[in-house]
Coordinates of C-alpha atoms in Angstrom, one line a residue:
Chain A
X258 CA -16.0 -39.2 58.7
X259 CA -13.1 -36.9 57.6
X260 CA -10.3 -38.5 56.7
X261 CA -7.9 -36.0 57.8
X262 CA -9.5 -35.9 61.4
X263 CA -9.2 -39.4 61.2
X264 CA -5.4 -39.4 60.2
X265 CA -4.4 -37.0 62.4
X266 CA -6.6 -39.2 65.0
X267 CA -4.8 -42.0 64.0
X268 CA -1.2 -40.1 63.9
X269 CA -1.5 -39.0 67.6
X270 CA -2.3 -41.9 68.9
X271 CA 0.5 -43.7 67.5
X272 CA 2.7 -40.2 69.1
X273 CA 1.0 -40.7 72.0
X274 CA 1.0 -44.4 72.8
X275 CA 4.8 -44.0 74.3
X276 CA 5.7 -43.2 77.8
X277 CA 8.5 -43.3 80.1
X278 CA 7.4 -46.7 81.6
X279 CA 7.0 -48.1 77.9
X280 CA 10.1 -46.7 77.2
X281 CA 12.3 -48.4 80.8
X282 CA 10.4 -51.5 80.2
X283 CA 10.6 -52.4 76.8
X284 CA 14.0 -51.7 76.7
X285 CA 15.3 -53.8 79.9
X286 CA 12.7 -56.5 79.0
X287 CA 14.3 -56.6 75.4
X288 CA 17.7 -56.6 77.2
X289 CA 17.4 -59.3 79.7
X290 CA 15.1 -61.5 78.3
X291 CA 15.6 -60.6 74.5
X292 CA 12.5 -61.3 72.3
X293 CA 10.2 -63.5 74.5
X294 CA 7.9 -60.8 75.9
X295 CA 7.2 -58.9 72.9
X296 CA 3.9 -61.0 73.1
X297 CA 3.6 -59.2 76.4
X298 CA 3.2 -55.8 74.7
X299 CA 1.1 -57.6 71.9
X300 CA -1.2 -59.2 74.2
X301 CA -1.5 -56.2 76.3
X302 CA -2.2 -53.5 73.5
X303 CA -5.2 -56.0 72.6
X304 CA -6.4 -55.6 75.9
X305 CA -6.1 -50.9 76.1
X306 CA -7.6 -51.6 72.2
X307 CA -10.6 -53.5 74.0
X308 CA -11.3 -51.3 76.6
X309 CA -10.3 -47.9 74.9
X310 CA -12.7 -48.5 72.7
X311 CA -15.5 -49.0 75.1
X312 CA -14.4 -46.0 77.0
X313 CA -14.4 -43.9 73.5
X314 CA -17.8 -45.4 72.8
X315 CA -19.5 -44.5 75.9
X316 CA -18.1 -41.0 75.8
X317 CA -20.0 -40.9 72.6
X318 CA -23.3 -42.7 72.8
X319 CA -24.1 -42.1 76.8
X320 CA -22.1 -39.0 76.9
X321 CA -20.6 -40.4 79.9
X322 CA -16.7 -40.0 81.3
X323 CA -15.3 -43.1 83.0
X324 CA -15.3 -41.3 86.2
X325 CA -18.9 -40.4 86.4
X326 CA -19.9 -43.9 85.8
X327 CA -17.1 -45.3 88.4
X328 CA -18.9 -42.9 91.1
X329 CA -22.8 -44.2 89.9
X330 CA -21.8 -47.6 89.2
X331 CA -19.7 -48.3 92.6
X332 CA -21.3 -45.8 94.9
X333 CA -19.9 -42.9 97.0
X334 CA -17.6 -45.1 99.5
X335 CA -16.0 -47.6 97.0
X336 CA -16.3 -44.8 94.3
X337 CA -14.2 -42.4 96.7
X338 CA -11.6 -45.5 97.4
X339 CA -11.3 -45.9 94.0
X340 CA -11.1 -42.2 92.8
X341 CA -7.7 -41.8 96.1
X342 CA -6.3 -44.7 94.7
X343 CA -6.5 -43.6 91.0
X344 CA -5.5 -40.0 92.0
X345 CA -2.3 -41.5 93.8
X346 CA -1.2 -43.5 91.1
X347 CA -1.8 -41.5 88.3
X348 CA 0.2 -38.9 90.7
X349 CA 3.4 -41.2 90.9
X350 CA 3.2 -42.0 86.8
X351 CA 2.9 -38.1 86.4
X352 CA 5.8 -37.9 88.6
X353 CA 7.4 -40.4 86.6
X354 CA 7.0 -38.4 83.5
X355 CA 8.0 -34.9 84.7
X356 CA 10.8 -36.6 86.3
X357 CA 11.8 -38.7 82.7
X358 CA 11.2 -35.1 81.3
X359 CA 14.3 -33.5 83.5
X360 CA 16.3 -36.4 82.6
X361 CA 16.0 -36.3 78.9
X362 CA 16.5 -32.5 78.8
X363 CA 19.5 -33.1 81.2
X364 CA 20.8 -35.6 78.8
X365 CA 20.2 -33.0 75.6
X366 CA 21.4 -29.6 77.3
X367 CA 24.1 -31.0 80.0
X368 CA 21.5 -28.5 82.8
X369 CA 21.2 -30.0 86.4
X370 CA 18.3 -33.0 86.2
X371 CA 16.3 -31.3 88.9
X372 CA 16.3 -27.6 87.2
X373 CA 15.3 -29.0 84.1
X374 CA 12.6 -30.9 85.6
X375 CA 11.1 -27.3 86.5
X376 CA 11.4 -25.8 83.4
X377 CA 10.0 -28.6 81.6
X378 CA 7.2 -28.5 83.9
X379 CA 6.7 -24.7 83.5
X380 CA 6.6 -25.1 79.9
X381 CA 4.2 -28.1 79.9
X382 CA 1.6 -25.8 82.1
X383 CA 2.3 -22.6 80.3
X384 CA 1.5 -25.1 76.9
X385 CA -1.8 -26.3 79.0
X386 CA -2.7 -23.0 79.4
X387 CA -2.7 -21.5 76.3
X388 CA -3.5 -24.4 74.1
X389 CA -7.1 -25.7 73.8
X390 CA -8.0 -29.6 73.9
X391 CA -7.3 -30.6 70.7
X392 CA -4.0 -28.6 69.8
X393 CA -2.4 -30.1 73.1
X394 CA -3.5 -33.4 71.8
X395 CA -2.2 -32.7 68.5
X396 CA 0.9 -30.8 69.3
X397 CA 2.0 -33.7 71.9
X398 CA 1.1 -36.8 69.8
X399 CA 2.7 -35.2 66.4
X400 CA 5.7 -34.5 68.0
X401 CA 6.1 -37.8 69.5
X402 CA 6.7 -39.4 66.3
X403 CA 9.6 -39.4 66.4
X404 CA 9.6 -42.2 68.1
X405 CA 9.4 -43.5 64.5
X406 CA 13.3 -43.3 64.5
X407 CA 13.5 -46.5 66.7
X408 CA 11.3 -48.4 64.2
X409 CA 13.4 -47.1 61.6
X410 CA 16.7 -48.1 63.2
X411 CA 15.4 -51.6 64.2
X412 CA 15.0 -52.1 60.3
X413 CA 18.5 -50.5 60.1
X414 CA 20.3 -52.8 62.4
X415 CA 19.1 -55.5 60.6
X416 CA 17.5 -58.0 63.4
X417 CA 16.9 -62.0 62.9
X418 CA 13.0 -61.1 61.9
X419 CA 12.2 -64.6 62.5
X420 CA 13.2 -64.5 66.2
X421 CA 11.7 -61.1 66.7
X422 CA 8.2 -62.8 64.7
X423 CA 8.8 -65.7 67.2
X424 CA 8.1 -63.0 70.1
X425 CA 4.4 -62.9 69.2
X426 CA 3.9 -66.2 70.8
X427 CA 2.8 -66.4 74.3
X428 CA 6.0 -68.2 76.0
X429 CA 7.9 -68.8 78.5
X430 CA 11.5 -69.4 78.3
X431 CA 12.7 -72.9 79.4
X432 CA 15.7 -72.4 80.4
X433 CA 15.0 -69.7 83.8
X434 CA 16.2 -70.4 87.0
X435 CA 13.2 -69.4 89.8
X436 CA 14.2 -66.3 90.6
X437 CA 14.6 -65.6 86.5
X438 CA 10.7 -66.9 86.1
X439 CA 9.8 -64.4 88.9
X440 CA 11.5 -61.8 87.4
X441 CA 10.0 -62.5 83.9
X442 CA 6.5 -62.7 85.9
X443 CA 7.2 -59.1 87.3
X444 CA 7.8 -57.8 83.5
X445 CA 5.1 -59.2 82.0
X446 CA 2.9 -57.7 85.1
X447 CA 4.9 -54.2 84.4
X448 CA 4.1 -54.3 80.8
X449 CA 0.5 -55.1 81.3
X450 CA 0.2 -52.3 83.7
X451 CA 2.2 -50.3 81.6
X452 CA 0.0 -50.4 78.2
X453 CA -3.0 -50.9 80.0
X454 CA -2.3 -47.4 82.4
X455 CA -5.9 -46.8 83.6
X456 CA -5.5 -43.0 83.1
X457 CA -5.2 -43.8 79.8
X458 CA -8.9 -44.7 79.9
X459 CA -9.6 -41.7 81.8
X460 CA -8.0 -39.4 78.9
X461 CA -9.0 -40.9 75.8
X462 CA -13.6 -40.8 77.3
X463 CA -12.6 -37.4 78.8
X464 CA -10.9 -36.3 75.3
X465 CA -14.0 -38.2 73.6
X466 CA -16.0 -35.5 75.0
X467 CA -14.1 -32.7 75.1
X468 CA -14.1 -32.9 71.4
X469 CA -17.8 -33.3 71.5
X470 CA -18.3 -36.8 69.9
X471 CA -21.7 -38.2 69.1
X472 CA -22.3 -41.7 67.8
X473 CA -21.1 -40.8 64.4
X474 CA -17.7 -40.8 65.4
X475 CA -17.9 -44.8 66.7
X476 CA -16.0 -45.4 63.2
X477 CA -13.0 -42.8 64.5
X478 CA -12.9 -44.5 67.9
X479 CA -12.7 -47.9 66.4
X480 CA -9.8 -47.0 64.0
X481 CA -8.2 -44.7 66.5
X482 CA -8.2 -47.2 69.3
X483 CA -7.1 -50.6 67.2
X484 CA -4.9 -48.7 64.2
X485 CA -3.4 -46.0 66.1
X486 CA -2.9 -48.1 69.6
X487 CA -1.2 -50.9 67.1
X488 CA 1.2 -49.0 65.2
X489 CA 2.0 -47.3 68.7
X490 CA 2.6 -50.4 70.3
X491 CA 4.8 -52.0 67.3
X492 CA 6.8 -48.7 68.5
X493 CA 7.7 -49.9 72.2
X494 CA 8.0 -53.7 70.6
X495 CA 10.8 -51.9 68.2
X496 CA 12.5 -50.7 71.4
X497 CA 12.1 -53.9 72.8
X498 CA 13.7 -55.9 69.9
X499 CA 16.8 -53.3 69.2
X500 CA 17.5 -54.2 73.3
X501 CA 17.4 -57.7 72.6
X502 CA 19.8 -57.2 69.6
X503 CA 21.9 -54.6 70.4
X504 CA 22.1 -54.2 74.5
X505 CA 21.3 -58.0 75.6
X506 CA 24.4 -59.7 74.2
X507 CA 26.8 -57.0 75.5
X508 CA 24.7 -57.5 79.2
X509 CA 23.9 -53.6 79.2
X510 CA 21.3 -52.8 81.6
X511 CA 19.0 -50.1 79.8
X512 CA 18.0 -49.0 83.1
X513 CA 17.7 -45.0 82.2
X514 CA 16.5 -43.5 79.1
X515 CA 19.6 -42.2 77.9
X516 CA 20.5 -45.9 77.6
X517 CA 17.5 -46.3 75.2
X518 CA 18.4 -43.5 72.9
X519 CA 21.4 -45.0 72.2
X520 CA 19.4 -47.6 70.2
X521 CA 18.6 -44.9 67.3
X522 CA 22.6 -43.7 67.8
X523 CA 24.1 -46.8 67.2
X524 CA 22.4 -47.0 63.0
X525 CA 22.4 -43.2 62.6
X526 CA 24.8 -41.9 64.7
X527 CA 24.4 -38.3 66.3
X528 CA 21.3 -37.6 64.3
X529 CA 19.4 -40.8 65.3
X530 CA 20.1 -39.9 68.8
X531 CA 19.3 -36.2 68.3
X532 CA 15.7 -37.4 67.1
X533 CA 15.5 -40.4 69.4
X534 CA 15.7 -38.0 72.7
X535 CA 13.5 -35.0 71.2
X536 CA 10.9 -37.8 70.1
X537 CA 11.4 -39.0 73.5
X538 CA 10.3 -35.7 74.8
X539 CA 7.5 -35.2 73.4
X540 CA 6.4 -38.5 74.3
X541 CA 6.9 -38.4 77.8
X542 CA 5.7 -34.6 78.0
X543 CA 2.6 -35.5 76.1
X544 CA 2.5 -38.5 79.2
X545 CA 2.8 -36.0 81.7
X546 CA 0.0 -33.6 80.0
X547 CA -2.1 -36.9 79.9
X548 CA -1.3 -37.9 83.4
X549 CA -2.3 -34.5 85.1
X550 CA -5.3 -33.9 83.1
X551 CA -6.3 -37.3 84.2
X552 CA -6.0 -36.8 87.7
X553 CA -8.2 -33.4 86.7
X554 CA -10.7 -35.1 85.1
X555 CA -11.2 -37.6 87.5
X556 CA -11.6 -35.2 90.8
X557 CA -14.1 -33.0 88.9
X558 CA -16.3 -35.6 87.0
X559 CA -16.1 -37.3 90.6
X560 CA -17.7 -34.1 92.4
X561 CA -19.5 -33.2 89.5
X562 CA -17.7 -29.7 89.0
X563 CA -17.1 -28.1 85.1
X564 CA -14.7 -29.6 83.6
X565 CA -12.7 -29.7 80.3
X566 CA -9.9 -27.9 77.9
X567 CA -12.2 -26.7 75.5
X568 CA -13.0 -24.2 77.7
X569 CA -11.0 -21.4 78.7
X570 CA -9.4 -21.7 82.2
X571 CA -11.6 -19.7 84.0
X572 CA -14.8 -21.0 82.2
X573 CA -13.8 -24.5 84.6
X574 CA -11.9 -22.8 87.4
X575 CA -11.8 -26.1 89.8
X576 CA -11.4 -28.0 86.8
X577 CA -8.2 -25.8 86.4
X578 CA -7.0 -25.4 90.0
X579 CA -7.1 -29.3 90.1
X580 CA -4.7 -30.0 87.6
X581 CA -2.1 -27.0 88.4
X582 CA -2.3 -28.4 91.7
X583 CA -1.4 -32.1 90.4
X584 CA 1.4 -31.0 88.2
X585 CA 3.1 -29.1 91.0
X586 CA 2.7 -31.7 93.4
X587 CA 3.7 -34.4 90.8
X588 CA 6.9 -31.9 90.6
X589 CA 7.1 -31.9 94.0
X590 CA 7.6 -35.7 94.4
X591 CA 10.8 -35.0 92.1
X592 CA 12.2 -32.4 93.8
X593 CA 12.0 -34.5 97.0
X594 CA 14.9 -36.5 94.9
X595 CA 13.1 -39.5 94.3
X596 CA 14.6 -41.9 92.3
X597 CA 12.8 -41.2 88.7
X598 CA 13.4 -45.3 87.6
X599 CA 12.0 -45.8 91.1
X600 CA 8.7 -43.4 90.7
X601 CA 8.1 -45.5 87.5
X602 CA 7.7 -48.6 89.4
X603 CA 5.7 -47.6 91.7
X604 CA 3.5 -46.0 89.2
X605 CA 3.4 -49.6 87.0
X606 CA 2.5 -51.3 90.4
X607 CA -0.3 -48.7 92.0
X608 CA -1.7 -48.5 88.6
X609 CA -1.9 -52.5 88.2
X610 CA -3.9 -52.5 91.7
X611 CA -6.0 -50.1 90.5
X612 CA -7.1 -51.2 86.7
X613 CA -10.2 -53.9 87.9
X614 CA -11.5 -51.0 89.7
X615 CA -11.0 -48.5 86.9
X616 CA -12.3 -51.0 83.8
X617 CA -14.7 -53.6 85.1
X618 CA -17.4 -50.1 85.6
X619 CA -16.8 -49.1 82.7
X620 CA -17.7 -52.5 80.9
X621 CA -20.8 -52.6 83.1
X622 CA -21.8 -49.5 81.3
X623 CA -20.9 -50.5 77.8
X624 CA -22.7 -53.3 78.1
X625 CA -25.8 -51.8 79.4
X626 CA -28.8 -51.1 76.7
X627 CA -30.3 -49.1 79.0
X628 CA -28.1 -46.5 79.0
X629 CA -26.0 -48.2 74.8
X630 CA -29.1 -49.3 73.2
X631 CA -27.9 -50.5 69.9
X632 CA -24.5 -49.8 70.7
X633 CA -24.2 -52.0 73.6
X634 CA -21.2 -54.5 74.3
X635 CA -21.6 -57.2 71.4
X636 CA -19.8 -60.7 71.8
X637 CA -16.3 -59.9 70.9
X638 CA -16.5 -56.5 73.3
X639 CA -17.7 -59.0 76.0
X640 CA -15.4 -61.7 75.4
X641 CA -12.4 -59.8 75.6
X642 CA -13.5 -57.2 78.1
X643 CA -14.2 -60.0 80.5
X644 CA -11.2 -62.0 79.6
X645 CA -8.7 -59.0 80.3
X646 CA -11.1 -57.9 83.5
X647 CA -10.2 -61.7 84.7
X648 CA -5.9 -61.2 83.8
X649 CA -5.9 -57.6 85.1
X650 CA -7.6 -59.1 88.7
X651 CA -4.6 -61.8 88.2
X652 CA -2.1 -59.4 87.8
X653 CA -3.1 -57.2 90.2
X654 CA -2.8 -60.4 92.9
X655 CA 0.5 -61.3 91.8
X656 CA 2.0 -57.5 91.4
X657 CA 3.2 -56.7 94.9
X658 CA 4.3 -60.3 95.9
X659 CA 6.0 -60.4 92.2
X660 CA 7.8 -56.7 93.3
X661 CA 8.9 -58.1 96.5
X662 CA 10.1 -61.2 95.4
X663 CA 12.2 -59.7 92.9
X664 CA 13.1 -56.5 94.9
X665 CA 11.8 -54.6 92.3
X666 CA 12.4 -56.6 89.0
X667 CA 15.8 -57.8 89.6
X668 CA 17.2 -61.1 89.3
Chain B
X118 CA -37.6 -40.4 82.8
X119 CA -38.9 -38.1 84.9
X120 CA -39.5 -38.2 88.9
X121 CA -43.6 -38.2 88.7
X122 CA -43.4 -41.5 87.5
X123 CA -41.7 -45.0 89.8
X124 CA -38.0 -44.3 90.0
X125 CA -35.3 -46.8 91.1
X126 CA -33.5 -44.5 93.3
X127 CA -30.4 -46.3 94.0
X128 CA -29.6 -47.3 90.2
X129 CA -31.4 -44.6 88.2
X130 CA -31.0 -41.6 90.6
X131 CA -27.9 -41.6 93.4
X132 CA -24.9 -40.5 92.1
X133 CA -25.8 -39.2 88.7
X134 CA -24.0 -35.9 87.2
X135 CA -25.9 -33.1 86.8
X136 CA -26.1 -30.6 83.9
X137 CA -28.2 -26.9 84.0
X138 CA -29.9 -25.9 81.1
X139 CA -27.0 -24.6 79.4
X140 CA -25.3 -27.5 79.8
X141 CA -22.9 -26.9 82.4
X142 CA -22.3 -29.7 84.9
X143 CA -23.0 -28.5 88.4
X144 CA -22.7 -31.5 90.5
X145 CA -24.1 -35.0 91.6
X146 CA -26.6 -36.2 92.9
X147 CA -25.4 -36.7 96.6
X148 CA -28.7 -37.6 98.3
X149 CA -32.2 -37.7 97.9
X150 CA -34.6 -36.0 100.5
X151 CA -37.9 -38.5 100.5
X152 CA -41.8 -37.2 101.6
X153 CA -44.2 -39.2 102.5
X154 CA -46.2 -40.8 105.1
X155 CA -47.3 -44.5 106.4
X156 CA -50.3 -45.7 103.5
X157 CA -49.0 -42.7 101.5
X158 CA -47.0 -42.7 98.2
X159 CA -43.6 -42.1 98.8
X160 CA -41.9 -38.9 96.4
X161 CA -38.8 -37.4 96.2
X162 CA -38.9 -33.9 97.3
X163 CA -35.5 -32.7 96.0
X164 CA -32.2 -33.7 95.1
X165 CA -29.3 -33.1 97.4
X166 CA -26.1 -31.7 96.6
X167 CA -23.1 -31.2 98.3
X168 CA -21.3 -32.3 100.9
X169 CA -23.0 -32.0 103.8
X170 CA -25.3 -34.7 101.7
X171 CA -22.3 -37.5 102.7
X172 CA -23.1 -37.8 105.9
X173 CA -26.0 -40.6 106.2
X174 CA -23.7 -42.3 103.1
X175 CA -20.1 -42.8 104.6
X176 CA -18.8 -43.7 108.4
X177 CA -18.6 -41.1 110.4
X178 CA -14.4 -40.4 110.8
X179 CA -14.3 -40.2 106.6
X180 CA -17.3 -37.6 106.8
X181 CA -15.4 -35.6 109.2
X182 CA -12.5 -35.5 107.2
X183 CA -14.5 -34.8 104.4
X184 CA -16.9 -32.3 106.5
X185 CA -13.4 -30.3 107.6
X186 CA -12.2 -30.1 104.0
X187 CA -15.6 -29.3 101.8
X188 CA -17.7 -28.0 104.5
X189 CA -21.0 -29.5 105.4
X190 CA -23.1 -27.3 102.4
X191 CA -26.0 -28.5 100.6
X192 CA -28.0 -27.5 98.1
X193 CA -31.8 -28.5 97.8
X194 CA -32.8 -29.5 94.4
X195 CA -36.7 -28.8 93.7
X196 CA -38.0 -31.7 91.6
X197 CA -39.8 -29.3 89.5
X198 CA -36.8 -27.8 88.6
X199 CA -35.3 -31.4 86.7
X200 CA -36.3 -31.4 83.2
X201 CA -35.1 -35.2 82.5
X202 CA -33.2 -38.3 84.1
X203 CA -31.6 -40.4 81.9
X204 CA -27.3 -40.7 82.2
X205 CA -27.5 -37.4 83.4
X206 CA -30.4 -35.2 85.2
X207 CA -30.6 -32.6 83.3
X208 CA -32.5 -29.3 84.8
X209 CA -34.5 -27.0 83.6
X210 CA -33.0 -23.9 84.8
X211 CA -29.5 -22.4 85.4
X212 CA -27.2 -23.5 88.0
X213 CA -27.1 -20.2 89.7
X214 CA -31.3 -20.7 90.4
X215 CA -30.8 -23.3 92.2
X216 CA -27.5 -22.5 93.9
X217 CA -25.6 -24.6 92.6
X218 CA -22.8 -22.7 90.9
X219 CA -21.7 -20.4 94.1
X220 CA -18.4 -22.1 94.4
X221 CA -17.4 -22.7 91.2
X222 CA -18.2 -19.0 90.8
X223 CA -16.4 -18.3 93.7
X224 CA -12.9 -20.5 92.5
X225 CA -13.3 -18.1 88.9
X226 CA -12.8 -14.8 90.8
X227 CA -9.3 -16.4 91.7
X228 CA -8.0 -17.6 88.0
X229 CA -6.4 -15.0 85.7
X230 CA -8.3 -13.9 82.8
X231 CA -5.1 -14.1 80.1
X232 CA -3.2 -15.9 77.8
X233 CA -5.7 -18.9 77.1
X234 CA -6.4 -19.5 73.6

């Protein structure tokens, strides 16, 4: 193992653990209900660690995307339910992200939201196009800490640690009215979804192959998926817990990202903020990058066509075709005017739908010797595969009668 | 594995990617085309690919969506040309000799050949 793969490994992860629905969540969770679900970001990064890890792992050993198994494991009809339902959600989140994208450059440059939706999205497909796999990977996920500023000005605002420690907890706070307990139900299904994003899975075993791993990189997949997924999630918890402090008692509603950056502003004053929205950036264009090649990946490993960024563009032409054709459209759903705090929900609740689809082949797979051998599911990948496969199914139930209820996650 | 042995086509065969020779994935297997007769031995006789193969495997208004967006093509797979089964079938030969690159090679002729690192 090199150990400056496996930093860098490590390093982009923790860059690229951040998106736009990460970013809206964690903040108006941290704002309305202050510390109480930072276990929901806790428990859910346990759960992305779990199943990342498989995904990683079959990538190496079986050589297998998540998408090719989806279509052996569940056949051509449920296979071709599953793959419209993952290509429409992972649409709306890369809608969500070009979308956040025009925002935060409209917030740094002062530029109409919609114009600088279309030159961020030119420059995230001109960046596709020239850079191979792993510079995209690294570019995006390097950049995108600096993110690191919101840990550093939680630390800086000085928070009551023991309350923020509390948050760890799975709890429930006593004192909600109904409609407060459905709304703290509909945030703890967001975040779940949120973390757990199922194209996520579809990037990290498509981005296991594409950078040819074999099973001597299982020790890289292990420390990428629980080191690099933790230190990224202690990010969105730090964004949680400077809303709690800093936005809850003055009943701000973090309801944009502008309203988040203001968190790094408040200790560090024009610099923070100046760092706070380019980390942003990055984060959220690395999101969209990850959201469209997804939605590549998945139609091609589907159908069985060449696939992949470490070739040129023309070495995987339908490959390449697919995921032009998802960025523009995904910029086409925000030119239509859409709502970008809207798209995000959307994309939190089609995702949720969609994850017991997306994960519970995948864990078939894993846990098959057949196709693992000695690198098969073991107790603990069992255990908590099935456990999360179970509260995903849950969640999934209760998202769109949790959305209605609470017209969207208001009180 | 290899098809001149016993083969469980549903689980081992149907729906697996395929990759040529040179490694290049060049599609899935859509269908099977069987041989045989009563008291016989049943045998595959080739893989089918494409999606005209969708036809006997989905109901008839999503095949004709399908059939009206993809076309009704397939591509006959020779089992002598399939080197191994295992999480992938992987063939002896190149895509091209068994037809199975034409429109991937057709979808190159339209990407630009610039700029890509």
């Amino acid at each position: 193992m090199n150990p400056l793969e496996l930093t860098l490994g490590i390093m982009t992860a923790v860059g690229g653990f951040v998106d736009i629905s990460e970013l809206v969540f964690a903040a108006q969770a941290g704002s309305i209900f202050g510390y109480a679900l930072i276990w929901a970001f806790a428990f859910s990064t346990i759960g992305i660690m779990a199943f990342g890890e498989m995904a990683g792992r079959v990538a190496a050993v079986a050589n297998q995307p998540v998408f090719n198994l989806m279509r052996h494991r569940l056949g051509l009809k449920l296979g071709l339910v599953t793959l419209f339902a993952s290509l429409l959600s992972t649409l709306v989140t890369c809608a969500a992200e070009i979308g956040g994208l025009g925002l935060i450059l409209h917030y740094l440059t002062g530029a109409p939201y919609l114009l600088m939706s279309v030159v961020s999205t030119a420059v995230v497909m001109a960046s596709m196009w020239v850079l191979p796999f792993k510079w995209i990977e690294r570019v995006y996920g390097l950049l995108g800490l600096l993110m690191l500023v919101f840990a550093a000005a939680l630390v800086a605002i000085h928070p009551p640690w023991d309350k923020v420690l509390g948050g760890f907890v799975p709890q429930v706070p006593s004192s909600l009215s109904t409609k407060q307990l459905l709304q703290f139900g509909y945030f703890g299904v967001a975040i779940l979804s949120a973390v757990m994003f199922p194209y996520e899975a579809y990037f990290y075993s498509s981005g296991g192959m594409e950078e040819k791993w074999g099973p001597k990189d299982l020790l890289t997949n292990r420390v990428t998926t629980t080191v690099g997924f933790v230190l990224g999630s202690l990010l969105a918890i730090a964004i949680l817990a400077s809303s709690a402090q800093l936005f809850g008692p003055a009943l701000v509603g973090p309801e944009e990202p502008g309203t988040t950056a203001l968190e790094a502003a408040i200790p560090f004053g024009r610099a923070g903020l100046l760092i706070a929205l380019l980390g942003m950036l990055m984060a959220v264009a690395g999101a969209a990058v990850e959201t469209c090649m997804a939605n590549a990946y998945a139609i091609s490993q589907f159908f069985g066509w060449e696939w992949g960024r470490h070739k040129k563009p023309w070495d995987a032409p339908r490959f390449t075709i697919a995921w032009i054709a998802f960025m523009l459209l995904a910029l086409a759903i925000v030119l239509t005017g859409a709502d970008v705090m809207t798209l995000v929900e959307y994309a939190v609740l089609f995702s949720i739908i969609v994850l017991p689809l997306t994960y519970l082949p995948l864990m078939l797979l894993a846990g098959d010797k057949g196709y693992m051998g000695q690198y098969a599911n073991k107790w603990l990948a069992k255990g908590l595969g099935w456990t999360y496969f179970v509260i995903v199914c849950l969640a999934a139930a209760a998202a769109i009668p949790l959305y209605l209820l609470t017209s969207g996650g208001q009180a | 594995m290899k098809l001149t042995g016993s083969i469980k086509l549903v689980c081992q065969l149907l729906d697996l990617p395929i990759l040529d020779k040179d490694e290049r994935w060049c599609g899935i297997v859509d269908d099977v085309e069987l041989e045989g007769e009563p008291g016989k031995t049943t045998r595959v006789a080739a893989l089918l690919v494409g999606p005209g193969a969708y036809s006997g495997r989905m109901p008839k208004f999503a095949y004709r969506i399908v059939r009206a967006m993809a076309g009704n093509r397939i591509v006959r797979v020779p089992p002598a040309e399939i080197a191994d089964i295992g999480s992938a079938v992987r063939l002896k030969c190149t895509a091209q000799k068994v037809g199975l690159h034409r429109t991937e090679d057709r979808v190159r002729a339209w990407i630009p050949r610039w700029g890509a690192l």
